[in-house]
Amino acid sequence: MPRLKGALLFLLPLPLLFGALIGLGAGRLDAFLGDGAGFILFMAAAYLTRRGILSVQARQTLRFARLERIPLKTIGGLLTGFATGLTAFVAVGHGLALSLAFAAVALLGFHLVYGLEPLGRTRPFDLGDERARKVADALAEAERKLIELERAAVTIANPELKLRLQRIGRQGRVILNQIADRPTDLFRARKFLNVYLDGVQQVADGYARTHRLADSRELEQNFRTVLVTVEEVFDEQHRRLLKTDLMDLDVQIEVLKKQLTQL
């Protein structure tokens, strides 16, 4: 199961913990320090690996919110190899060459099971200038709103409304990817980011919190009308970005703003 991936790494070092305790009880300081150090290193590697696995799983969802990501899983793999070699050399008493071989095998096994991430930071585009950083901040904020919208969709019981919100979330991510591929589109898409996403996210969150408290057909119909408009506007925004024209969506924005205020 994906949620349990990496959990085995927390169990494998347990013999070292027992060895350290036995060494301490027997008065063998060298065994206690060797096994104890190995156990601590392995547990640190397991923790970093687990965090790295969760980060990788969330990468697609948080493409823009984590533009500069530390490769925790790779660090965990390197630490696993180091801990293996150190344990073989200090705790077991193998020679340096054999200990290095154990470390290399452990690192290879880690790579085959969990994989290693690139040490370089992943970025959807260059962040070398102020304009690029502003684009990155805008995309990260828009992505946060999309994530909140998707969470609201999960709690809505009506299958049709849930499906519409999920489609809007997918449409929104397509538009964010378009802007990331061509950051100069940010200016023309700013109204989409500031009005559409913010409005639909707030309305979806409010509807998700209140629709179970009151069985209102009118409220449901108003929410459905808003979602239909949002889907149309999102699709229109997507097409306009593809055409790279300079026409904005002022009319649709005003229609949507009026609908949002009626809820």
PDB file of C-alpha atoms in Angstrom:
ATOM      1  CA  MET A   1       0.000   0.000   0.000  1.00  0.00           C
ATOM      2  CA  PRO A   2       1.328   3.493  -0.865  1.00  0.00           C
ATOM      3  CA  ARG A   3       0.629   4.786   2.649  1.00  0.00           C
ATOM      4  CA  LEU A   4       2.856   2.070   4.149  1.00  0.00           C
ATOM      5  CA  LYS A   5       5.678   2.337   1.624  1.00  0.00           C
ATOM      6  CA  GLY A   6       8.940   2.922   3.444  1.00  0.00           C
ATOM      7  CA  ALA A   7       7.607   1.659   6.787  1.00  0.00           C
ATOM      8  CA  LEU A   8       9.816  -1.448   6.576  1.00  0.00           C
ATOM      9  CA  LEU A   9      12.895   0.734   6.958  1.00  0.00           C
ATOM     10  CA  PHE A  10      11.814   1.528  10.521  1.00  0.00           C
ATOM     11  CA  LEU A  11      11.726  -2.183  11.408  1.00  0.00           C
ATOM     12  CA  LEU A  12      15.001  -3.369   9.882  1.00  0.00           C
ATOM     13  CA  PRO A  13      17.311  -1.519  12.352  1.00  0.00           C
ATOM     14  CA  LEU A  14      15.610  -3.018  15.442  1.00  0.00           C
ATOM     15  CA  PRO A  15      18.298  -5.741  15.882  1.00  0.00           C
ATOM     16  CA  LEU A  16      20.849  -2.933  16.279  1.00  0.00           C
ATOM     17  CA  LEU A  17      18.771  -1.468  19.104  1.00  0.00           C
ATOM     18  CA  PHE A  18      18.675  -4.828  20.847  1.00  0.00           C
ATOM     19  CA  GLY A  19      22.417  -5.210  20.261  1.00  0.00           C
ATOM     20  CA  ALA A  20      23.082  -1.798  21.782  1.00  0.00           C
ATOM     21  CA  LEU A  21      21.010  -2.641  24.857  1.00  0.00           C
ATOM     22  CA  ILE A  22      22.730  -5.995  25.267  1.00  0.00           C
ATOM     23  CA  GLY A  23      26.133  -4.336  24.908  1.00  0.00           C
ATOM     24  CA  LEU A  24      25.189  -1.751  27.509  1.00  0.00           C
ATOM     25  CA  GLY A  25      24.041  -4.458  29.907  1.00  0.00           C
ATOM     26  CA  ALA A  26      27.229  -6.408  29.391  1.00  0.00           C
ATOM     27  CA  GLY A  27      29.388  -3.336  29.956  1.00  0.00           C
ATOM     28  CA  ARG A  28      30.720  -3.334  26.388  1.00  0.00           C
ATOM     29  CA  LEU A  29      30.890   0.353  25.514  1.00  0.00           C
ATOM     30  CA  ASP A  30      32.199  -0.289  22.011  1.00  0.00           C
ATOM     31  CA  ALA A  31      29.232  -2.546  21.129  1.00  0.00           C
ATOM     32  CA  PHE A  32      26.794  -0.074  22.663  1.00  0.00           C
ATOM     33  CA  LEU A  33      28.196   2.894  20.742  1.00  0.00           C
ATOM     34  CA  GLY A  34      28.586   0.996  17.463  1.00  0.00           C
ATOM     35  CA  ASP A  35      25.116  -0.550  17.431  1.00  0.00           C
ATOM     36  CA  GLY A  36      23.534   2.583  18.878  1.00  0.00           C
ATOM     37  CA  ALA A  37      25.076   4.857  16.258  1.00  0.00           C
ATOM     38  CA  GLY A  38      24.019   2.486  13.497  1.00  0.00           C
ATOM     39  CA  PHE A  39      20.462   2.354  14.833  1.00  0.00           C
ATOM     40  CA  ILE A  40      20.193   6.150  15.024  1.00  0.00           C
ATOM     41  CA  LEU A  41      21.537   6.574  11.487  1.00  0.00           C
ATOM     42  CA  PHE A  42      19.185   3.955  10.081  1.00  0.00           C
ATOM     43  CA  MET A  43      16.189   5.508  11.805  1.00  0.00           C
ATOM     44  CA  ALA A  44      17.141   8.952  10.491  1.00  0.00           C
ATOM     45  CA  ALA A  45      17.456   7.468   6.997  1.00  0.00           C
ATOM     46  CA  ALA A  46      14.044   5.798   7.347  1.00  0.00           C
ATOM     47  CA  TYR A  47      12.457   9.054   8.465  1.00  0.00           C
ATOM     48  CA  LEU A  48      13.937  11.047   5.579  1.00  0.00           C
ATOM     49  CA  THR A  49      13.000   8.320   3.111  1.00  0.00           C
ATOM     50  CA  ARG A  50       9.426   8.235   4.337  1.00  0.00           C
ATOM     51  CA  ARG A  51       9.140  12.012   4.085  1.00  0.00           C
ATOM     52  CA  GLY A  52      10.652  11.849   0.612  1.00  0.00           C
ATOM     53  CA  ILE A  53       8.178   9.177  -0.518  1.00  0.00           C
ATOM     54  CA  LEU A  54       5.245  11.273   0.674  1.00  0.00           C
ATOM     55  CA  SER A  55       6.718  14.296  -1.089  1.00  0.00           C
ATOM     56  CA  VAL A  56       7.065  12.364  -4.349  1.00  0.00           C
ATOM     57  CA  GLN A  57       3.470  11.144  -4.085  1.00  0.00           C
ATOM     58  CA  ALA A  58       2.305  14.724  -3.631  1.00  0.00           C
ATOM     59  CA  ARG A  59       4.501  16.148  -6.396  1.00  0.00           C
ATOM     60  CA  GLN A  60       1.827  16.121  -9.066  1.00  0.00           C
ATOM     61  CA  THR A  61      -0.718  17.700  -6.747  1.00  0.00           C
ATOM     62  CA  LEU A  62       1.742  20.303  -5.464  1.00  0.00           C
ATOM     63  CA  ARG A  63       3.647  21.062  -8.622  1.00  0.00           C
ATOM     64  CA  PHE A  64       3.871  24.789  -8.011  1.00  0.00           C
ATOM     65  CA  ALA A  65       3.540  24.990  -4.239  1.00  0.00           C
ATOM     66  CA  ARG A  66       6.867  23.195  -3.895  1.00  0.00           C
ATOM     67  CA  LEU A  67       9.005  24.719  -6.611  1.00  0.00           C
ATOM     68  CA  GLU A  68      12.242  24.125  -4.712  1.00  0.00           C
ATOM     69  CA  ARG A  69      12.103  20.686  -3.123  1.00  0.00           C
ATOM     70  CA  ILE A  70      14.888  19.026  -1.131  1.00  0.00           C
ATOM     71  CA  PRO A  71      15.425  15.427  -2.390  1.00  0.00           C
ATOM     72  CA  LEU A  72      14.742  13.815   0.989  1.00  0.00           C
ATOM     73  CA  LYS A  73      14.429  10.322  -0.439  1.00  0.00           C
ATOM     74  CA  THR A  74      17.844  10.507  -2.060  1.00  0.00           C
ATOM     75  CA  ILE A  75      19.367  11.818   1.164  1.00  0.00           C
ATOM     76  CA  GLY A  76      17.689   8.941   2.977  1.00  0.00           C
ATOM     77  CA  GLY A  77      19.183   6.464   0.516  1.00  0.00           C
ATOM     78  CA  LEU A  78      22.677   7.897   0.893  1.00  0.00           C
ATOM     79  CA  LEU A  79      22.316   7.813   4.659  1.00  0.00           C
ATOM     80  CA  THR A  80      21.145   4.188   4.478  1.00  0.00           C
ATOM     81  CA  GLY A  81      24.257   3.257   2.546  1.00  0.00           C
ATOM     82  CA  PHE A  82      26.483   5.156   4.975  1.00  0.00           C
ATOM     83  CA  ALA A  83      24.794   3.567   7.999  1.00  0.00           C
ATOM     84  CA  THR A  84      25.235   0.112   6.482  1.00  0.00           C
ATOM     85  CA  GLY A  85      28.927   0.642   5.839  1.00  0.00           C
ATOM     86  CA  LEU A  86      29.507   2.171   9.267  1.00  0.00           C
ATOM     87  CA  THR A  87      27.693  -0.673  11.006  1.00  0.00           C
ATOM     88  CA  ALA A  88      29.657  -3.284   9.064  1.00  0.00           C
ATOM     89  CA  PHE A  89      32.931  -1.561   9.902  1.00  0.00           C
ATOM     90  CA  VAL A  90      32.370  -0.531  13.537  1.00  0.00           C
ATOM     91  CA  ALA A  91      29.757  -2.904  14.948  1.00  0.00           C
ATOM     92  CA  VAL A  92      30.518  -6.072  13.007  1.00  0.00           C
ATOM     93  CA  GLY A  93      34.241  -5.543  12.511  1.00  0.00           C
ATOM     94  CA  HIS A  94      34.549  -6.038   8.756  1.00  0.00           C
ATOM     95  CA  GLY A  95      37.426  -4.441   6.886  1.00  0.00           C
ATOM     96  CA  LEU A  96      37.118  -1.104   5.134  1.00  0.00           C
ATOM     97  CA  ALA A  97      36.849  -2.567   1.631  1.00  0.00           C
ATOM     98  CA  LEU A  98      34.140  -5.041   2.609  1.00  0.00           C
ATOM     99  CA  SER A  99      32.265  -2.365   4.554  1.00  0.00           C
ATOM    100  CA  LEU A 100      32.286  -0.091   1.510  1.00  0.00           C
ATOM    101  CA  ALA A 101      30.978  -2.983  -0.560  1.00  0.00           C
ATOM    102  CA  PHE A 102      28.121  -3.476   1.911  1.00  0.00           C
ATOM    103  CA  ALA A 103      27.362   0.247   1.709  1.00  0.00           C
ATOM    104  CA  ALA A 104      27.285   0.143  -2.096  1.00  0.00           C
ATOM    105  CA  VAL A 105      24.998  -2.908  -2.117  1.00  0.00           C
ATOM    106  CA  ALA A 106      22.659  -1.243   0.388  1.00  0.00           C
ATOM    107  CA  LEU A 107      22.493   1.901  -1.740  1.00  0.00           C
ATOM    108  CA  LEU A 108      21.820  -0.154  -4.873  1.00  0.00           C
ATOM    109  CA  GLY A 109      19.085  -2.109  -3.111  1.00  0.00           C
ATOM    110  CA  PHE A 110      17.547   1.131  -1.870  1.00  0.00           C
ATOM    111  CA  HIS A 111      17.540   2.501  -5.414  1.00  0.00           C
ATOM    112  CA  LEU A 112      15.909  -0.641  -6.814  1.00  0.00           C
ATOM    113  CA  VAL A 113      13.170  -0.634  -4.170  1.00  0.00           C
ATOM    114  CA  TYR A 114      12.495   3.078  -3.634  1.00  0.00           C
ATOM    115  CA  GLY A 115      14.358   4.911  -6.376  1.00  0.00           C
ATOM    116  CA  LEU A 116      16.608   7.958  -6.085  1.00  0.00           C
ATOM    117  CA  GLU A 117      15.577  11.496  -6.944  1.00  0.00           C
ATOM    118  CA  PRO A 118      17.791  13.950  -8.841  1.00  0.00           C
ATOM    119  CA  LEU A 119      19.925  16.028  -6.508  1.00  0.00           C
ATOM    120  CA  GLY A 120      19.077  19.147  -8.499  1.00  0.00           C
ATOM    121  CA  ARG A 121      15.996  21.143  -7.564  1.00  0.00           C
ATOM    122  CA  THR A 122      12.993  20.698  -9.835  1.00  0.00           C
ATOM    123  CA  ARG A 123      11.408  23.858 -11.150  1.00  0.00           C
ATOM    124  CA  PRO A 124       8.639  24.258 -13.724  1.00  0.00           C
ATOM    125  CA  PHE A 125      10.536  27.240 -15.118  1.00  0.00           C
ATOM    126  CA  ASP A 126      13.535  29.414 -14.391  1.00  0.00           C
ATOM    127  CA  LEU A 127      13.252  31.551 -11.252  1.00  0.00           C
ATOM    128  CA  GLY A 128      16.237  33.709 -12.051  1.00  0.00           C
ATOM    129  CA  ASP A 129      14.425  37.054 -12.248  1.00  0.00           C
ATOM    130  CA  GLU A 130      11.790  38.964 -10.335  1.00  0.00           C
ATOM    131  CA  ARG A 131       9.058  38.435 -12.928  1.00  0.00           C
ATOM    132  CA  ALA A 132       9.549  34.666 -12.847  1.00  0.00           C
ATOM    133  CA  ARG A 133       9.314  34.672  -9.050  1.00  0.00           C
ATOM    134  CA  LYS A 134       6.042  36.604  -9.250  1.00  0.00           C
ATOM    135  CA  VAL A 135       4.708  34.012 -11.675  1.00  0.00           C
ATOM    136  CA  ALA A 136       5.781  31.245  -9.310  1.00  0.00           C
ATOM    137  CA  ASP A 137       4.039  32.922  -6.367  1.00  0.00           C
ATOM    138  CA  ALA A 138       0.850  33.431  -8.386  1.00  0.00           C
ATOM    139  CA  LEU A 139       0.789  29.813  -9.528  1.00  0.00           C
ATOM    140  CA  ALA A 140       1.441  28.519  -6.022  1.00  0.00           C
ATOM    141  CA  GLU A 141      -1.444  30.574  -4.639  1.00  0.00           C
ATOM    142  CA  ALA A 142      -3.758  29.460  -7.460  1.00  0.00           C
ATOM    143  CA  GLU A 143      -2.782  25.844  -6.879  1.00  0.00           C
ATOM    144  CA  ARG A 144      -3.617  26.183  -3.185  1.00  0.00           C
ATOM    145  CA  LYS A 145      -7.115  27.345  -4.130  1.00  0.00           C
ATOM    146  CA  LEU A 146      -7.516  24.399  -6.500  1.00  0.00           C
ATOM    147  CA  ILE A 147      -6.488  21.982  -3.766  1.00  0.00           C
ATOM    148  CA  GLU A 148      -9.048  23.490  -1.385  1.00  0.00           C
ATOM    149  CA  LEU A 149     -11.681  23.256  -4.111  1.00  0.00           C
ATOM    150  CA  GLU A 150     -10.874  19.574  -4.672  1.00  0.00           C
ATOM    151  CA  ARG A 151     -11.117  18.915  -0.944  1.00  0.00           C
ATOM    152  CA  ALA A 152     -14.525  20.583  -0.872  1.00  0.00           C
ATOM    153  CA  ALA A 153     -15.679  18.384  -3.754  1.00  0.00           C
ATOM    154  CA  VAL A 154     -14.933  15.247  -1.729  1.00  0.00           C
ATOM    155  CA  THR A 155     -17.412  16.279   0.977  1.00  0.00           C
ATOM    156  CA  ILE A 156     -20.334  17.049  -1.380  1.00  0.00           C
ATOM    157  CA  ALA A 157     -22.888  14.246  -1.566  1.00  0.00           C
ATOM    158  CA  ASN A 158     -24.521  15.221  -4.870  1.00  0.00           C
ATOM    159  CA  PRO A 159     -22.708  13.175  -7.567  1.00  0.00           C
ATOM    160  CA  GLU A 160     -23.374  15.711 -10.311  1.00  0.00           C
ATOM    161  CA  LEU A 161     -22.042  18.679  -8.343  1.00  0.00           C
ATOM    162  CA  LYS A 162     -19.069  16.659  -7.119  1.00  0.00           C
ATOM    163  CA  LEU A 163     -18.227  15.696 -10.715  1.00  0.00           C
ATOM    164  CA  ARG A 164     -18.528  19.294 -11.903  1.00  0.00           C
ATOM    165  CA  LEU A 165     -16.158  20.513  -9.185  1.00  0.00           C
ATOM    166  CA  GLN A 166     -13.671  17.783 -10.047  1.00  0.00           C
ATOM    167  CA  ARG A 167     -13.806  18.781 -13.718  1.00  0.00           C
ATOM    168  CA  ILE A 168     -13.232  22.409 -12.768  1.00  0.00           C
ATOM    169  CA  GLY A 169     -10.201  21.327 -10.735  1.00  0.00           C
ATOM    170  CA  ARG A 170      -8.767  19.457 -13.724  1.00  0.00           C
ATOM    171  CA  GLN A 171      -9.462  22.399 -16.037  1.00  0.00           C
ATOM    172  CA  GLY A 172      -7.752  24.733 -13.598  1.00  0.00           C
ATOM    173  CA  ARG A 173      -4.622  22.591 -13.483  1.00  0.00           C
ATOM    174  CA  VAL A 174      -4.476  22.536 -17.272  1.00  0.00           C
ATOM    175  CA  ILE A 175      -4.550  26.348 -17.309  1.00  0.00           C
ATOM    176  CA  LEU A 176      -1.854  26.572 -14.612  1.00  0.00           C
ATOM    177  CA  ASN A 177       0.344  24.265 -16.688  1.00  0.00           C
ATOM    178  CA  GLN A 178      -0.242  26.498 -19.702  1.00  0.00           C
ATOM    179  CA  ILE A 179       0.915  29.527 -17.738  1.00  0.00           C
ATOM    180  CA  ALA A 180       3.954  27.627 -16.430  1.00  0.00           C
ATOM    181  CA  ASP A 181       4.898  26.676 -19.991  1.00  0.00           C
ATOM    182  CA  ARG A 182       4.531  30.291 -21.114  1.00  0.00           C
ATOM    183  CA  PRO A 183       4.839  32.630 -18.089  1.00  0.00           C
ATOM    184  CA  THR A 184       4.099  35.689 -20.238  1.00  0.00           C
ATOM    185  CA  ASP A 185       0.465  34.518 -20.219  1.00  0.00           C
ATOM    186  CA  LEU A 186       0.202  35.382 -16.523  1.00  0.00           C
ATOM    187  CA  PHE A 187      -0.899  38.960 -17.220  1.00  0.00           C
ATOM    188  CA  ARG A 188      -3.739  37.875 -19.490  1.00  0.00           C
ATOM    189  CA  ALA A 189      -4.729  35.097 -17.061  1.00  0.00           C
ATOM    190  CA  ARG A 190      -4.552  37.229 -13.921  1.00  0.00           C
ATOM    191  CA  LYS A 191      -8.310  37.806 -13.835  1.00  0.00           C
ATOM    192  CA  PHE A 192      -8.814  34.077 -14.102  1.00  0.00           C
ATOM    193  CA  LEU A 193      -6.493  33.489 -11.152  1.00  0.00           C
ATOM    194  CA  ASN A 194      -7.830  36.331  -9.002  1.00  0.00           C
ATOM    195  CA  VAL A 195     -11.562  36.180  -9.764  1.00  0.00           C
ATOM    196  CA  TYR A 196     -12.528  32.741 -10.999  1.00  0.00           C
ATOM    197  CA  LEU A 197     -10.432  30.584  -8.732  1.00  0.00           C
ATOM    198  CA  ASP A 198     -10.942  32.696  -5.647  1.00  0.00           C
ATOM    199  CA  GLY A 199     -14.696  32.977  -6.195  1.00  0.00           C
ATOM    200  CA  VAL A 200     -15.423  29.361  -7.015  1.00  0.00           C
ATOM    201  CA  GLN A 201     -13.167  28.117  -4.210  1.00  0.00           C
ATOM    202  CA  GLN A 202     -14.946  30.240  -1.617  1.00  0.00           C
ATOM    203  CA  VAL A 203     -18.403  29.296  -2.879  1.00  0.00           C
ATOM    204  CA  ALA A 204     -17.533  25.589  -3.079  1.00  0.00           C
ATOM    205  CA  ASP A 205     -16.130  25.657   0.437  1.00  0.00           C
ATOM    206  CA  GLY A 206     -19.201  27.443   1.765  1.00  0.00           C
ATOM    207  CA  TYR A 207     -21.589  25.067   0.005  1.00  0.00           C
ATOM    208  CA  ALA A 208     -19.670  22.027   1.261  1.00  0.00           C
ATOM    209  CA  ARG A 209     -19.965  23.307   4.841  1.00  0.00           C
ATOM    210  CA  THR A 210     -23.645  24.239   4.741  1.00  0.00           C
ATOM    211  CA  HIS A 211     -25.447  21.990   2.253  1.00  0.00           C
ATOM    212  CA  ARG A 212     -25.895  19.193   4.806  1.00  0.00           C
ATOM    213  CA  LEU A 213     -27.521  21.562   7.284  1.00  0.00           C
ATOM    214  CA  ALA A 214     -30.371  22.650   5.027  1.00  0.00           C
ATOM    215  CA  ASP A 215     -32.121  20.798   2.216  1.00  0.00           C
ATOM    216  CA  SER A 216     -32.547  23.758  -0.124  1.00  0.00           C
ATOM    217  CA  ARG A 217     -33.351  23.006  -3.748  1.00  0.00           C
ATOM    218  CA  GLU A 218     -32.872  26.657  -4.596  1.00  0.00           C
ATOM    219  CA  LEU A 219     -29.397  26.733  -3.082  1.00  0.00           C
ATOM    220  CA  GLU A 220     -28.470  23.577  -4.960  1.00  0.00           C
ATOM    221  CA  GLN A 221     -29.746  24.989  -8.253  1.00  0.00           C
ATOM    222  CA  ASN A 222     -27.906  28.289  -7.738  1.00  0.00           C
ATOM    223  CA  PHE A 223     -24.689  26.398  -7.007  1.00  0.00           C
ATOM    224  CA  ARG A 224     -25.215  24.241 -10.097  1.00  0.00           C
ATOM    225  CA  THR A 225     -25.704  27.367 -12.242  1.00  0.00           C
ATOM    226  CA  VAL A 226     -22.482  28.863 -10.923  1.00  0.00           C
ATOM    227  CA  LEU A 227     -20.546  25.680 -11.633  1.00  0.00           C
ATOM    228  CA  VAL A 228     -21.890  25.503 -15.200  1.00  0.00           C
ATOM    229  CA  THR A 229     -20.763  29.103 -15.771  1.00  0.00           C
ATOM    230  CA  VAL A 230     -17.351  28.425 -14.233  1.00  0.00           C
ATOM    231  CA  GLU A 231     -16.819  25.376 -16.449  1.00  0.00           C
ATOM    232  CA  GLU A 232     -17.667  27.424 -19.532  1.00  0.00           C
ATOM    233  CA  VAL A 233     -15.390  30.265 -18.482  1.00  0.00           C
ATOM    234  CA  PHE A 234     -12.516  27.900 -17.662  1.00  0.00           C
ATOM    235  CA  ASP A 235     -12.874  26.271 -21.061  1.00  0.00           C
ATOM    236  CA  GLU A 236     -12.961  29.682 -22.732  1.00  0.00           C
ATOM    237  CA  GLN A 237      -9.847  30.801 -20.828  1.00  0.00           C
ATOM    238  CA  HIS A 238      -8.056  27.640 -21.925  1.00  0.00           C
ATOM    239  CA  ARG A 239      -8.932  28.246 -25.583  1.00  0.00           C
ATOM    240  CA  ARG A 240      -7.886  31.893 -25.438  1.00  0.00           C
ATOM    241  CA  LEU A 241      -4.515  31.007 -23.963  1.00  0.00           C
ATOM    242  CA  LEU A 242      -4.042  28.494 -26.749  1.00  0.00           C
ATOM    243  CA  LYS A 243      -4.857  31.152 -29.344  1.00  0.00           C
ATOM    244  CA  THR A 244      -2.546  33.665 -27.585  1.00  0.00           C
ATOM    245  CA  ASP A 245      -4.949  36.526 -28.385  1.00  0.00           C
ATOM    246  CA  LEU A 246      -5.337  39.591 -26.206  1.00  0.00           C
ATOM    247  CA  MET A 247      -9.092  39.448 -25.649  1.00  0.00           C
ATOM    248  CA  ASP A 248     -10.075  39.165 -22.005  1.00  0.00           C
ATOM    249  CA  LEU A 249     -13.253  37.812 -20.467  1.00  0.00           C
ATOM    250  CA  ASP A 250     -14.762  40.891 -18.855  1.00  0.00           C
ATOM    251  CA  VAL A 251     -18.340  39.950 -19.732  1.00  0.00           C
ATOM    252  CA  GLN A 252     -18.035  36.435 -18.336  1.00  0.00           C
ATOM    253  CA  ILE A 253     -16.296  37.792 -15.244  1.00  0.00           C
ATOM    254  CA  GLU A 254     -19.163  40.164 -14.507  1.00  0.00           C
ATOM    255  CA  VAL A 255     -21.749  37.405 -15.028  1.00  0.00           C
ATOM    256  CA  LEU A 256     -19.851  35.105 -12.696  1.00  0.00           C
ATOM    257  CA  LYS A 257     -19.397  37.821 -10.026  1.00  0.00           C
ATOM    258  CA  LYS A 258     -23.160  38.496 -10.040  1.00  0.00           C
ATOM    259  CA  GLN A 259     -23.915  34.789  -9.694  1.00  0.00           C
ATOM    260  CA  LEU A 260     -21.459  34.432  -6.821  1.00  0.00           C
ATOM    261  CA  THR A 261     -23.060  37.306  -4.913  1.00  0.00           C
ATOM    262  CA  GLN A 262     -26.502  35.717  -5.266  1.00  0.00           C
ATOM    263  CA  LEU A 263     -25.491  32.588  -3.316  1.00  0.00           C
TER     264      LEU A 263
END
